[in-house]
Amino acid sequence: MSVRDPRAAAETVRVAIRKLLSGRALTALEISGQVGIPHKAVDEHLEHLQRSSAHRGERFVVEAASCLGCHYEFNDRQRLGRPSRCPKCKGERIDPPRFRIEAA
Ligand SMILES: [Zn+2]
């Protein structure tokens, strides 16, 4: 398996992210810093891990983003990225979602 193979490289990144998220919750920005990949690339890896977690006997947990202004929680959100604006108070100071992986 060559590291130049993009599929193998993506798999290596996902293994690193899975290790990071075992036992602690991190934001996409924290994951990007620790794994050394662009912030924008993190969501796609997280979506992949979320889809495949059941096959591995794991549970992918999303701790919802919340608004720092009115404490609104984005519990119904399907997308994993950080919301830009609060639907309730229209504030833009959002505490981003955090992700962790547990054994099911
Ligand atoms: Zn708000």
PDB file of C-alpha atoms and ligand atoms in Angstrom:
ATOM      1  CA  MET A   1       0.000   0.000   0.000  1.00  0.00           C
ATOM      2  CA  SER A   2       1.673   3.159  -1.187  1.00  0.00           C
ATOM      3  CA  VAL A   3       1.232   6.416   0.701  1.00  0.00           C
ATOM      4  CA  ARG A   4       0.890   8.100  -2.684  1.00  0.00           C
ATOM      5  CA  ASP A   5      -2.331   6.227  -3.230  1.00  0.00           C
ATOM      6  CA  PRO A   6      -4.957   8.859  -2.377  1.00  0.00           C
ATOM      7  CA  ARG A   7      -7.421   6.269  -1.040  1.00  0.00           C
ATOM      8  CA  ALA A   8      -4.789   4.800   1.243  1.00  0.00           C
ATOM      9  CA  ALA A   9      -3.797   8.306   2.364  1.00  0.00           C
ATOM     10  CA  ALA A  10      -7.421   9.143   3.210  1.00  0.00           C
ATOM     11  CA  GLU A  11      -7.691   5.896   5.154  1.00  0.00           C
ATOM     12  CA  THR A  12      -4.554   6.787   7.132  1.00  0.00           C
ATOM     13  CA  VAL A  13      -6.061  10.164   8.022  1.00  0.00           C
ATOM     14  CA  ARG A  14      -9.288   8.518   9.159  1.00  0.00           C
ATOM     15  CA  VAL A  15      -7.417   6.051  11.370  1.00  0.00           C
ATOM     16  CA  ALA A  16      -5.670   9.023  13.009  1.00  0.00           C
ATOM     17  CA  ILE A  17      -8.985  10.845  13.509  1.00  0.00           C
ATOM     18  CA  ARG A  18     -10.610   7.726  15.010  1.00  0.00           C
ATOM     19  CA  LYS A  19      -7.783   7.450  17.544  1.00  0.00           C
ATOM     20  CA  LEU A  20      -8.102  11.124  18.435  1.00  0.00           C
ATOM     21  CA  LEU A  21     -11.855  10.905  18.982  1.00  0.00           C
ATOM     22  CA  SER A  22     -11.772   7.795  21.139  1.00  0.00           C
ATOM     23  CA  GLY A  23     -12.528   8.929  24.636  1.00  0.00           C
ATOM     24  CA  ARG A  24     -12.656  12.670  24.007  1.00  0.00           C
ATOM     25  CA  ALA A  25     -14.677  15.113  21.967  1.00  0.00           C
ATOM     26  CA  LEU A  26     -12.955  17.558  19.620  1.00  0.00           C
ATOM     27  CA  THR A  27     -14.077  20.268  17.216  1.00  0.00           C
ATOM     28  CA  ALA A  28     -13.252  20.098  13.497  1.00  0.00           C
ATOM     29  CA  LEU A  29     -10.677  22.856  14.007  1.00  0.00           C
ATOM     30  CA  GLU A  30      -8.953  20.906  16.782  1.00  0.00           C
ATOM     31  CA  ILE A  31      -8.948  17.766  14.623  1.00  0.00           C
ATOM     32  CA  SER A  32      -7.454  19.712  11.725  1.00  0.00           C
ATOM     33  CA  GLY A  33      -4.634  21.015  13.925  1.00  0.00           C
ATOM     34  CA  GLN A  34      -3.826  17.663  15.494  1.00  0.00           C
ATOM     35  CA  VAL A  35      -3.971  15.549  12.329  1.00  0.00           C
ATOM     36  CA  GLY A  36      -2.371  18.222  10.138  1.00  0.00           C
ATOM     37  CA  ILE A  37      -5.056  18.449   7.461  1.00  0.00           C
ATOM     38  CA  PRO A  38      -6.983  21.537   6.253  1.00  0.00           C
ATOM     39  CA  HIS A  39     -10.009  22.513   8.324  1.00  0.00           C
ATOM     40  CA  LYS A  40     -12.228  22.165   5.248  1.00  0.00           C
ATOM     41  CA  ALA A  41     -11.113  18.576   4.683  1.00  0.00           C
ATOM     42  CA  VAL A  42     -12.221  17.444   8.139  1.00  0.00           C
ATOM     43  CA  ASP A  43     -15.988  17.319   7.525  1.00  0.00           C
ATOM     44  CA  GLU A  44     -15.685  14.846   4.677  1.00  0.00           C
ATOM     45  CA  HIS A  45     -13.604  12.468   6.800  1.00  0.00           C
ATOM     46  CA  LEU A  46     -16.060  12.817   9.676  1.00  0.00           C
ATOM     47  CA  GLU A  47     -18.988  12.006   7.378  1.00  0.00           C
ATOM     48  CA  HIS A  48     -17.180   8.900   6.203  1.00  0.00           C
ATOM     49  CA  LEU A  49     -16.447   7.829   9.786  1.00  0.00           C
ATOM     50  CA  GLN A  50     -20.057   8.491  10.746  1.00  0.00           C
ATOM     51  CA  ARG A  51     -21.383   6.340   7.884  1.00  0.00           C
ATOM     52  CA  SER A  52     -18.986   3.477   8.572  1.00  0.00           C
ATOM     53  CA  SER A  53     -19.051   3.505  12.384  1.00  0.00           C
ATOM     54  CA  ALA A  54     -21.863   0.964  12.750  1.00  0.00           C
ATOM     55  CA  HIS A  55     -19.898  -1.603  10.714  1.00  0.00           C
ATOM     56  CA  ARG A  56     -17.050  -1.351  13.191  1.00  0.00           C
ATOM     57  CA  GLY A  57     -19.290  -1.647  16.225  1.00  0.00           C
ATOM     58  CA  GLU A  58     -18.760   2.001  17.104  1.00  0.00           C
ATOM     59  CA  ARG A  59     -21.022   4.902  17.779  1.00  0.00           C
ATOM     60  CA  PHE A  60     -20.211   8.263  16.217  1.00  0.00           C
ATOM     61  CA  VAL A  61     -21.430  10.943  18.615  1.00  0.00           C
ATOM     62  CA  VAL A  62     -22.064  14.571  17.670  1.00  0.00           C
ATOM     63  CA  GLU A  63     -22.215  17.010  20.566  1.00  0.00           C
ATOM     64  CA  ALA A  64     -24.428  19.703  19.106  1.00  0.00           C
ATOM     65  CA  ALA A  65     -23.225  23.210  18.344  1.00  0.00           C
ATOM     66  CA  SER A  66     -24.759  25.918  20.502  1.00  0.00           C
ATOM     67  CA  CYS A  67     -25.239  29.650  20.324  1.00  0.00           C
ATOM     68  CA  LEU A  68     -23.081  31.613  22.760  1.00  0.00           C
ATOM     69  CA  GLY A  69     -25.639  34.427  22.755  1.00  0.00           C
ATOM     70  CA  CYS A  70     -28.891  32.646  23.639  1.00  0.00           C
ATOM     71  CA  HIS A  71     -27.762  29.034  24.300  1.00  0.00           C
ATOM     72  CA  TYR A  72     -29.837  27.679  21.428  1.00  0.00           C
ATOM     73  CA  GLU A  73     -28.682  24.128  20.630  1.00  0.00           C
ATOM     74  CA  PHE A  74     -28.444  22.892  17.050  1.00  0.00           C
ATOM     75  CA  ASN A  75     -29.734  19.431  17.910  1.00  0.00           C
ATOM     76  CA  ASP A  76     -31.626  18.736  14.692  1.00  0.00           C
ATOM     77  CA  ARG A  77     -28.783  19.614  12.420  1.00  0.00           C
ATOM     78  CA  GLN A  78     -27.856  16.918   9.878  1.00  0.00           C
ATOM     79  CA  ARG A  79     -24.718  18.492   8.478  1.00  0.00           C
ATOM     80  CA  LEU A  80     -21.524  18.178  10.495  1.00  0.00           C
ATOM     81  CA  GLY A  81     -20.058  21.591   9.703  1.00  0.00           C
ATOM     82  CA  ARG A  82     -20.188  24.571  11.995  1.00  0.00           C
ATOM     83  CA  PRO A  83     -23.411  26.609  11.662  1.00  0.00           C
ATOM     84  CA  SER A  84     -22.734  30.229  10.767  1.00  0.00           C
ATOM     85  CA  ARG A  85     -25.716  31.891  12.410  1.00  0.00           C
ATOM     86  CA  CYS A  86     -28.252  31.238  15.150  1.00  0.00           C
ATOM     87  CA  PRO A  87     -31.830  30.870  13.833  1.00  0.00           C
ATOM     88  CA  LYS A  88     -33.247  32.165  17.109  1.00  0.00           C
ATOM     89  CA  CYS A  89     -31.270  35.326  17.957  1.00  0.00           C
ATOM     90  CA  LYS A  90     -29.366  35.668  14.621  1.00  0.00           C
ATOM     91  CA  GLY A  91     -26.125  35.775  16.577  1.00  0.00           C
ATOM     92  CA  GLU A  92     -22.921  34.607  14.900  1.00  0.00           C
ATOM     93  CA  ARG A  93     -20.979  33.554  17.993  1.00  0.00           C
ATOM     94  CA  ILE A  94     -21.455  29.813  17.723  1.00  0.00           C
ATOM     95  CA  ASP A  95     -19.754  27.184  19.850  1.00  0.00           C
ATOM     96  CA  PRO A  96     -18.919  24.589  17.166  1.00  0.00           C
ATOM     97  CA  PRO A  97     -20.024  20.952  17.329  1.00  0.00           C
ATOM     98  CA  ARG A  98     -17.690  18.399  18.897  1.00  0.00           C
ATOM     99  CA  PHE A  99     -17.258  14.799  17.791  1.00  0.00           C
ATOM    100  CA  ARG A 100     -16.292  11.624  19.565  1.00  0.00           C
ATOM    101  CA  ILE A 101     -16.355   7.894  18.871  1.00  0.00           C
ATOM    102  CA  GLU A 102     -17.495   5.341  21.423  1.00  0.00           C
ATOM    103  CA  ALA A 103     -17.653   1.583  21.447  1.00  0.00           C
ATOM    104  CA  ALA A 104     -21.292   0.701  20.802  1.00  0.00           C
TER     105      ALA A 104
HETATM  106 ZN    ZN B   1     -28.783  32.533  19.548  1.00  0.00          ZN
END
